[in-house]
Amino acid sequence: MPPQAVAAHERTGTAAAPAAMLDTYREVLTPEGVALHLPAAGPVPRALAWLIDLFVRVAVLLALSMLLGLLGGLGQGLYLVGLFLVFWAYPIVLEAAWNGQTPGKRALGLRVVAGDGAPVGWLPAVVRNLMRSVDMLPFGYATGLASCLYDRHGRRLGDLVADTVVVHVAPRRIDPVLPPATPQAPAQVLLPDEQAAIVAFGERAPRLSAGRQAELAALLFPLTGSAGSEGVRRLYGLANWLLGRR
Amino acid sequence: MRQEQFVARHQAEWDAFELWLQACGERVRARRPGDAPVGLDDGEVPARYRRLCQQLALARRRGYSTPLLERLQGLMQRGHAVLYRAPPPRWRRAAEFLVAGFPQLVRSQAGCMAASLLLFAVPLVGLFVLLQFRPELIHQLLDPAQIARMEAMYDPSDPRNALGRDSGSDWQMFGHYVMNNISIGLRTFAGGLLAGVGTILVLIANGVNIGAVAGHLQAIGHGDPFWRFVAGHAPLELTAIVIAGGAGLRLGLGLVAPGRRRRRDALVHAGRIGARLCLGVAVMLLLAAFVEAFWSSTQSIPAWLKYAVSALLWAGVLGWLWRGGHGTAAAEGDDEA
């Protein structure tokens, strides 16, 4: 292997994690030695999720108060117990037992996970939610917001103490289909990330407009020696060849 | 190996793994041991997961295309979430924790508990004694409206005090005590995160408040209904507040004096201990709310019976904290939960 290619391999070693450039991305090595990608959620989606939860809670309390209002003193006592449960137990139980999601988090596509990417357990769920009373200080989650903006992974104080992260749930991906084309060997040796870029083009371009495809393919005129739809076709050919179709 | 060959060779494996994840892995409770295996046999899963990790690392190293990497990455993360999740809580474990684990945990934090006790008891007892000699000092501590309300509540000549409340308002007060007292206990712990200052302030404020009220009522001769009211729930409530304070101080200590840990790790460690202490505190305060609503309020019970029950409860609570779980495996450390 020529030294240049070795250097290129070193480069892909780091480039293999394109997410590293995004500062909210958290990478955790699992015991198996591969990295988990945890896209940390910022304060805005979390605040929205909290508002949805607030709405749900108030709705539950309203329903409770209407039902229990008929029962007099007993009803009022039960309502206060319900208030206690909705205030303290609602986030704890939902997060620990329902995949790290409250209804609000589910609606916003968020999830609480432990710092090592594993599902959040009962104790961390208890800690992060008890700490809310500190994050709320002095008003309106100001402390939590400050901590959220300061921390690299958008954690509020409760998350720091419980060692949890709120992450975006990745949407399901469909398997890529590469349009078939006559496989064609490149005229020159390509570096690994150049190969990866061409394959990525092949897998993504079918979702772009023809004009945009041609525009992107024109950038590789030195390699393909042709522009327009012919250039696109050639790139597909190269991608097919790189994927091993002969 | 070219990507297409790699995919063709392993595709079936990935599909089986994904099928298993969807069918049983992600909702284990719906599954019974006798069910037919879906995609994979359960026992095979860890090995398959490790193979998947290896394939992912290989695919990354060889620079295969991003969508393929994303698919493998997604499978791996879902597998990780299934294999490394915390075990579901068991009722038996919860009972064991209350009987043995919690007292052990309290004893293992003896220093913080002692500090919390001092912060709470010194202002309480000090003010109580002080107010017996200088009763006029109460006006420095409470405003007149509070004093009047408190005096009316425990007036021995008030006929309501002879009978107690009806059962409806008993329930109402129960709800009130649950919401109020447990919230205060939990916040006492959380306040520890402010370098312990929040906890210290809450402890002292509670000590001052209770000491002032008790001292004043005793000094003006309203002591009898007051003591009869508080004697029943005091053992549970006062110890619970001290324990919540100790947990908070432990948390503050994690921030101020992390010792030979990173500050973050010390906080996480103290947080786990504190969370378990808080679970016990919540249970204690729940019991206290029961006693306070349904026993303490019944003024028709003779004083000697109330004090006897109170003494029994004090002995029970302190004995539980002192001897509970003695001789069994120690609960120190946060790893086993």
XYZ file of C-alpha atoms in Angstrom:
583
model
C 0.000 0.000 0.000
C 1.525 3.381 -0.945
C 2.132 5.748 1.946
C -0.424 8.171 0.621
C -3.128 5.529 0.858
C -2.102 4.745 4.441
C -2.466 8.370 5.339
C -5.846 8.386 3.690
C -6.876 5.416 5.781
C -5.865 7.283 8.885
C -8.019 10.107 7.708
C -11.050 7.953 7.221
C -10.486 6.642 10.707
C -11.573 10.009 11.973
C -13.858 10.854 9.073
C -15.776 7.635 9.718
C -17.598 9.538 12.430
C -18.978 12.476 10.489
C -21.102 13.346 13.481
C -18.017 14.374 15.448
C -18.221 17.763 13.779
C -21.603 18.480 15.308
C -20.990 19.695 18.823
C -24.189 18.297 20.288
C -23.291 14.792 19.219
C -22.191 12.549 22.024
C -20.258 9.394 21.259
C -20.074 6.628 23.831
C -17.969 3.517 23.407
C -19.897 0.376 24.260
C -18.219 -2.635 25.867
C -18.081 -4.149 22.387
C -15.855 -1.302 21.252
C -18.202 0.439 18.838
C -19.451 3.948 19.347
C -23.052 4.800 20.116
C -24.231 8.038 18.551
C -26.355 10.093 20.878
C -27.685 13.308 19.309
C -28.303 15.437 22.390
C -31.456 17.555 22.418
C -31.253 21.281 23.075
C -33.402 23.420 25.358
C -36.072 24.350 22.800
C -37.504 20.915 21.967
C -37.212 20.005 25.627
C -39.158 23.084 26.699
C -41.838 22.275 24.122
C -42.029 18.698 25.370
C -42.347 20.054 28.908
C -45.209 22.315 27.810
C -47.050 19.379 26.246
C -46.553 17.433 29.451
C -47.826 20.401 31.432
C -50.930 20.414 29.261
C -51.459 16.683 29.825
C -50.984 17.089 33.564
C -53.392 19.981 33.843
C -55.950 18.020 31.821
C -55.565 15.025 34.146
C -55.948 17.256 37.197
C -59.028 18.945 35.773
C -60.649 15.588 35.091
C -59.690 14.459 38.603
C -61.080 17.560 40.252
C -64.383 17.222 38.387
C -64.765 13.587 39.429
C -63.579 14.014 43.007
C -65.362 17.295 43.554
C -68.521 15.276 44.129
C -67.015 13.482 47.106
C -66.539 16.389 49.484
C -63.653 16.214 51.966
C -62.622 12.709 50.924
C -62.565 13.810 47.293
C -60.448 16.823 48.126
C -57.976 14.650 49.990
C -57.750 12.239 47.080
C -57.363 15.177 44.717
C -54.379 16.439 46.703
C -52.840 12.958 46.608
C -53.466 12.977 42.855
C -51.822 16.387 42.654
C -48.811 14.973 44.449
C -48.602 12.015 42.065
C -49.028 14.160 38.960
C -46.399 16.567 40.197
C -43.713 14.163 41.383
C -44.438 10.675 40.091
C -45.646 11.434 36.562
C -42.251 12.090 34.955
C -40.415 9.521 37.077
C -42.724 6.612 36.353
C -43.188 7.428 32.682
C -39.499 7.890 32.011
C -38.449 4.770 33.852
C -41.212 2.482 32.628
C -42.041 3.842 29.180
C -38.771 3.783 27.318
C -37.480 7.083 28.669
C -40.374 9.062 27.253
C -43.194 11.113 28.683
C -46.053 11.926 26.283
C -44.460 15.299 25.565
C -41.060 13.775 24.844
C -42.698 11.177 22.638
C -44.488 13.870 20.677
C -41.244 15.771 20.140
C -39.219 12.649 19.341
C -37.059 12.905 22.457
C -35.895 10.232 24.841
C -34.022 10.117 28.124
C -31.130 7.687 28.140
C -28.375 6.979 30.655
C -25.038 8.631 30.013
C -23.698 5.407 28.488
C -26.603 5.151 26.063
C -28.404 2.400 27.944
C -32.075 2.852 28.846
C -32.573 5.031 31.890
C -33.112 3.073 35.126
C -35.338 3.872 38.085
C -32.769 5.601 40.269
C -31.500 8.006 37.597
C -35.118 8.787 36.681
C -35.827 9.590 40.334
C -32.727 11.780 40.649
C -33.194 13.791 37.479
C -36.794 14.553 38.303
C -36.230 15.415 41.969
C -33.554 17.845 40.828
C -36.138 19.734 38.811
C -36.854 21.787 41.913
C -33.289 23.118 41.710
C -33.325 23.535 37.936
C -36.476 25.653 38.274
C -34.679 28.201 40.429
C -35.030 31.137 40.617
C -37.936 31.051 38.135
C -38.937 29.361 34.896
C -36.139 26.761 34.725
C -33.520 29.531 34.479
C -30.858 27.425 36.184
C -31.659 24.456 33.995
C -31.486 26.619 30.888
C -28.124 28.070 31.872
C -26.743 24.612 32.536
C -28.289 23.360 29.280
C -26.563 26.060 27.261
C -23.273 25.677 29.074
C -23.036 21.893 28.941
C -21.728 20.323 25.753
C -24.553 17.839 25.651
C -27.360 20.143 26.714
C -27.813 18.606 30.127
C -29.538 20.427 32.949
C -28.318 20.012 36.515
C -30.650 17.081 37.121
C -29.184 15.310 34.110
C -25.657 15.941 35.357
C -26.365 14.468 38.758
C -28.336 11.532 37.405
C -25.856 11.014 34.536
C -28.570 11.024 31.882
C -28.905 12.691 28.482
C -31.990 13.694 26.544
C -31.476 12.603 22.936
C -33.371 12.825 19.680
C -34.872 9.536 18.602
C -33.473 8.817 15.159
C -36.168 8.398 12.518
C -36.265 5.016 10.795
C -34.190 4.959 7.600
C -35.149 3.168 4.435
C -32.570 0.980 2.780
C -30.831 2.821 -0.037
C -31.312 1.649 -3.586
C -28.606 2.392 -6.077
C -29.958 2.839 -9.593
C -28.448 0.143 -11.809
C -25.944 1.286 -14.407
C -23.126 -0.352 -16.311
C -20.319 -0.739 -13.757
C -17.320 1.250 -14.765
C -13.867 1.323 -13.228
C -12.551 4.800 -12.361
C -9.744 6.051 -14.533
C -7.542 6.813 -11.512
C -7.026 5.518 -7.982
C -9.519 7.070 -5.575
C -8.957 7.788 -1.891
C -11.360 6.040 0.488
C -13.354 9.160 1.331
C -13.599 10.014 -2.330
C -14.993 6.543 -2.932
C -17.424 7.026 -0.061
C -18.551 10.365 -1.518
C -19.266 8.800 -4.914
C -21.218 5.935 -3.359
C -23.144 8.417 -1.226
C -23.990 10.358 -4.368
C -25.257 7.175 -6.015
C -27.460 6.377 -3.054
C -28.886 9.837 -2.524
C -29.074 11.357 -5.981
C -32.272 9.525 -7.060
C -34.107 11.693 -4.524
C -32.792 14.916 -6.100
C -34.094 16.733 -9.152
C -32.406 16.020 -12.488
C -30.983 19.522 -12.642
C -29.401 19.248 -9.201
C -27.996 15.809 -10.057
C -26.356 17.225 -13.129
C -25.037 20.205 -11.176
C -23.419 17.954 -8.597
C -22.056 15.585 -11.243
C -20.507 18.531 -13.089
C -18.186 19.059 -10.103
C -16.547 15.770 -11.004
C -15.892 16.688 -14.600
C -12.135 16.049 -14.198
C -12.887 12.463 -13.160
C -15.724 11.496 -15.490
C -14.794 13.669 -18.445
C -18.415 14.444 -19.175
C -21.142 16.735 -17.886
C -24.931 16.808 -17.825
C -26.938 13.588 -17.689
C -24.040 11.670 -19.168
C -21.938 12.711 -16.173
C -24.644 11.534 -13.788
C -24.841 8.177 -15.574
C -21.103 7.783 -15.338
C -21.099 8.531 -11.667
C -23.776 5.878 -11.151
C -21.535 3.510 -13.061
C -18.587 4.344 -10.827
C -20.711 3.904 -7.699
C -21.898 0.518 -8.923
C -18.346 -0.533 -9.601
C -17.219 0.634 -6.167
C -19.993 -1.364 -4.524
C -18.643 -4.472 -6.179
C -21.086 -4.988 -9.059
C -19.034 -6.242 -11.962
C -14.656 -7.138 0.296
C -16.957 -4.942 -1.713
C -19.972 -3.493 0.000
C -22.521 -5.411 -2.074
C -20.928 -8.746 -1.256
C -20.710 -7.778 2.392
C -24.396 -6.891 2.454
C -25.425 -10.004 0.523
C -23.524 -12.186 2.949
C -24.928 -10.709 6.156
C -28.301 -9.305 5.152
C -30.246 -12.309 6.451
C -28.554 -12.051 9.846
C -29.432 -8.371 10.186
C -33.012 -8.957 9.162
C -33.372 -11.739 11.733
C -31.913 -9.498 14.420
C -34.233 -6.657 13.488
C -37.219 -8.995 13.508
C -36.269 -10.202 16.963
C -35.864 -6.624 18.201
C -39.298 -5.686 16.935
C -41.044 -8.822 18.092
C -39.667 -9.463 21.548
C -36.605 -7.461 22.449
C -38.246 -4.092 22.833
C -41.215 -5.307 24.841
C -39.988 -8.165 26.908
C -42.923 -8.192 29.269
C -45.431 -9.199 26.631
C -43.408 -12.317 26.008
C -43.807 -15.618 27.824
C -41.007 -18.164 28.090
C -43.038 -20.741 26.134
C -43.542 -18.591 23.035
C -42.009 -19.666 19.759
C -38.796 -17.788 18.984
C -39.203 -14.963 16.473
C -36.282 -14.475 14.114
C -33.745 -15.567 16.704
C -33.575 -17.688 19.796
C -33.242 -15.490 22.904
C -30.076 -17.246 24.032
C -28.420 -16.533 20.732
C -29.000 -12.794 20.873
C -25.900 -11.609 22.759
C -23.613 -13.477 20.373
C -25.513 -12.095 17.398
C -25.287 -8.620 18.867
C -21.526 -8.893 19.224
C -21.259 -10.096 15.631
C -23.275 -7.099 14.562
C -20.914 -4.794 16.446
C -17.967 -6.407 14.751
C -19.603 -6.036 11.353
C -20.328 -2.393 12.085
C -16.729 -1.722 13.048
C -15.572 -3.517 9.916
C -17.976 -1.592 7.715
C -16.760 1.669 9.204
C -13.157 0.761 8.817
C -13.686 -0.128 5.169
C -15.558 3.080 4.527
C -18.806 1.562 3.331
C -21.583 3.922 2.390
C -23.280 6.098 4.981
C -26.785 4.607 4.650
C -25.445 1.119 5.299
C -23.474 2.387 8.288
C -26.571 4.115 9.570
C -28.623 0.967 9.303
C -26.035 -1.069 11.209
C -25.592 1.748 13.706
C -29.335 1.855 14.298
C -29.538 -1.891 14.802
C -26.579 -1.782 17.152
C -28.079 1.024 19.242
C -31.389 -0.748 19.570
C -29.607 -3.944 20.521
C -27.534 -2.052 23.067
C -30.669 -0.555 24.569
C -32.152 -4.016 24.980
C -29.082 -5.787 26.331
C -27.985 -3.095 28.768
C -31.290 -1.999 30.231
C -31.856 -1.900 33.972
C -33.820 -4.824 35.404
C -37.448 -4.054 36.228
C -38.091 -3.365 39.927
C -39.417 -6.231 42.007
C -41.839 -5.953 44.911
C -39.737 -8.299 46.976
C -36.680 -6.134 46.455
C -38.689 -3.053 47.431
C -39.793 -4.698 50.672
C -36.250 -5.819 51.432
C -35.042 -2.302 50.796
C -37.507 -0.827 53.261
C -36.784 -3.366 55.970
C -33.016 -3.691 55.645
C -31.429 -1.663 52.854
C -32.730 1.728 53.880
C -31.580 1.625 57.529
C -28.212 0.322 56.381
C -27.939 3.167 53.912
C -28.828 5.699 56.607
C -26.185 4.239 58.936
C -23.586 4.256 56.156
C -24.105 8.042 55.875
C -23.821 8.564 59.630
C -21.717 11.732 59.342
C -24.135 13.568 57.103
C -27.069 12.371 59.177
C -25.451 13.681 62.369
C -24.746 17.050 60.748
C -28.320 17.229 59.514
C -29.634 16.335 62.946
C -27.559 19.097 64.542
C -28.645 21.698 61.988
C -32.250 20.797 62.637
C -32.321 20.056 66.366
C -30.079 22.837 67.730
C -32.322 25.729 66.587
C -35.399 23.732 67.526
C -34.396 22.893 71.086
C -32.547 26.180 71.572
C -35.558 28.285 70.629
C -37.912 26.116 72.639
C -35.850 26.611 75.784
C -35.243 30.289 75.066
C -38.949 31.006 74.628
C -39.687 29.566 78.062
C -37.595 32.353 79.604
C -38.122 35.139 77.070
C -41.628 34.551 75.628
C -41.751 37.994 74.004
C -39.057 36.912 71.509
C -41.718 35.070 69.506
C -42.613 38.378 67.848
C -39.169 38.473 66.267
C -39.781 35.085 64.691
C -43.403 34.933 63.546
C -45.779 37.651 62.426
C -48.910 38.397 64.479
C -51.336 36.735 62.054
C -49.400 33.463 62.242
C -49.282 33.640 66.022
C -53.020 34.273 66.267
C -53.847 31.401 63.883
C -51.614 29.028 65.795
C -53.049 30.059 69.154
C -56.586 29.525 67.879
C -55.691 26.130 66.442
C -54.441 24.742 69.745
C -56.720 26.592 72.138
C -57.526 24.125 74.973
C -60.845 25.887 75.710
C -62.029 25.480 72.095
C -64.758 22.789 72.075
C -63.662 21.557 68.624
C -60.419 20.353 70.132
C -62.346 17.971 72.332
C -63.952 16.145 69.459
C -61.621 16.199 66.490
C -62.570 16.429 62.847
C -65.102 14.455 60.868
C -63.757 11.788 58.538
C -64.183 13.883 55.382
C -61.822 16.578 56.575
C -59.492 13.824 57.833
C -59.084 12.709 54.231
C -58.687 16.250 53.094
C -55.904 16.811 55.593
C -54.316 13.520 54.595
C -54.067 14.723 50.999
C -52.742 18.045 52.217
C -50.031 16.425 54.331
C -49.010 14.061 51.511
C -48.644 16.880 49.006
C -47.041 19.342 51.400
C -44.774 17.298 53.610
C -43.396 14.892 51.042
C -42.708 17.793 48.687
C -40.788 19.584 51.433
C -38.805 16.411 52.155
C -37.881 15.891 48.508
C -36.945 19.555 48.056
C -34.746 19.387 51.145
C -32.725 16.740 49.314
C -32.657 18.597 45.995
C -31.499 21.770 47.749
C -28.235 19.965 48.449
C -27.253 20.575 44.851
C -26.733 24.254 45.710
C -23.478 23.216 47.406
C -25.563 22.088 50.370
C -26.729 25.614 51.123
C -30.330 24.932 50.164
C -30.520 21.943 52.474
C -28.864 23.788 55.357
C -31.283 26.690 55.026
C -34.319 24.423 54.894
C -33.148 22.445 57.923
C -32.460 25.534 60.005
C -35.705 27.203 58.907
C -37.695 24.113 59.839
C -35.920 23.859 63.184
C -36.556 27.527 63.930
C -40.179 27.306 62.894
C -41.043 24.182 64.842
C -39.061 25.337 67.860
C -40.782 28.719 67.833
C -44.283 27.257 67.548
C -43.713 24.599 70.207
C -41.950 26.993 72.547
C -44.594 29.669 72.237
C -47.545 27.293 72.717
C -45.843 25.754 75.722
C -45.091 29.176 77.192
C -48.664 30.460 76.904
C -50.163 27.270 78.313
C -51.544 25.757 75.106
C -49.065 22.916 75.394
C -51.457 20.079 76.082
C -53.483 19.995 72.821
C -50.329 20.759 70.844
C -48.275 17.922 72.297
C -51.166 15.526 71.999
C -51.478 16.461 68.327
C -47.826 16.192 67.340
C -46.780 13.257 69.506
C -48.154 10.641 67.099
C -46.509 11.647 63.856
C -43.409 13.377 65.187
C -41.265 10.201 65.254
C -41.751 9.523 61.544
C -41.854 13.088 60.343
C -38.909 14.530 62.224
C -36.598 11.607 61.442
C -37.663 11.713 57.798
C -36.758 15.395 57.554
C -33.381 14.747 59.173
C -32.698 11.886 56.739
C -33.725 13.972 53.719
C -31.405 16.682 55.034
C -28.578 14.173 55.404
C -29.089 13.051 51.794
C -29.005 16.679 50.688
C -25.817 17.362 52.647
C -24.256 14.280 51.062
C -25.105 15.717 47.658
C -23.657 19.083 48.589
C -20.523 17.345 49.831
C -20.176 15.696 46.417
C -19.944 19.180 44.958
C -17.832 20.864 47.625
C -15.534 18.005 48.639
C -15.612 15.308 45.984
C -12.666 13.499 47.565
C -10.825 11.141 45.261
C -13.480 11.219 42.577
C -14.102 13.560 39.715
C -16.661 16.118 40.833
C -19.189 14.788 38.316
C -18.723 11.207 39.484
C -19.002 12.246 43.131
C -22.264 14.021 42.351
C -23.653 11.044 40.471
C -22.645 8.743 43.332
C -24.240 10.982 45.943
C -27.295 11.378 43.728
C -27.866 7.625 43.609
C -27.533 7.334 47.381
C -29.785 10.347 47.853
C -32.427 8.990 45.500
C -32.695 5.787 47.489
C -32.798 7.712 50.740
C -35.554 9.855 49.254
C -37.612 6.808 48.378
C -37.454 5.754 52.023
C -38.161 9.300 53.199
C -41.223 9.462 50.946
C -42.553 6.235 52.445
C -41.903 7.493 55.990
C -43.654 10.779 55.290
C -46.558 8.923 53.738
C -46.965 6.913 56.926
C -46.587 10.109 58.946
C -49.377 11.692 56.905
C -51.609 8.722 57.735
C -50.893 9.064 61.437
C -51.234 12.822 61.352
C -54.579 12.769 59.551
C -56.296 9.841 61.220
C -54.699 9.471 64.649
C -53.183 12.755 65.767
C -56.343 14.709 64.983
C -58.615 12.525 67.121
C -58.638 14.578 70.310
C -60.987 12.200 72.121
C -58.163 9.700 72.656
C -56.739 10.136 76.177
C -53.377 11.781 76.446
C -51.639 8.831 78.093
C -52.580 6.567 75.160
C -51.277 9.100 72.665
C -47.982 9.471 74.475
C -47.662 5.696 74.849
C -48.204 5.196 71.126
C -45.753 7.994 70.423
C -43.125 6.364 72.620
C -43.722 3.056 70.874
C -43.319 4.713 67.479
C -40.139 6.505 68.533
C -38.708 3.217 69.735
C -39.829 1.508 66.543
C -38.399 4.104 64.162
C -35.095 4.490 65.979
C -34.743 0.751 66.477
C -35.479 0.192 62.795
C -32.847 2.715 61.753
C -30.356 1.397 64.283
C -30.709 -2.355 63.825
C -32.541 -2.810 60.515
C -30.633 -5.060 58.148
C -27.949 -5.651 60.731
C -25.772 -8.634 59.892
C -26.895 -8.890 56.266
C -24.776 -7.754 53.345
C -23.984 -4.047 53.550
C -25.854 -1.675 51.277
C -23.084 0.910 50.871
C -22.190 1.784 47.325
C -24.579 2.469 44.538
C -23.723 -0.360 42.213
C -26.214 -2.962 43.232
C -29.336 -0.979 42.440
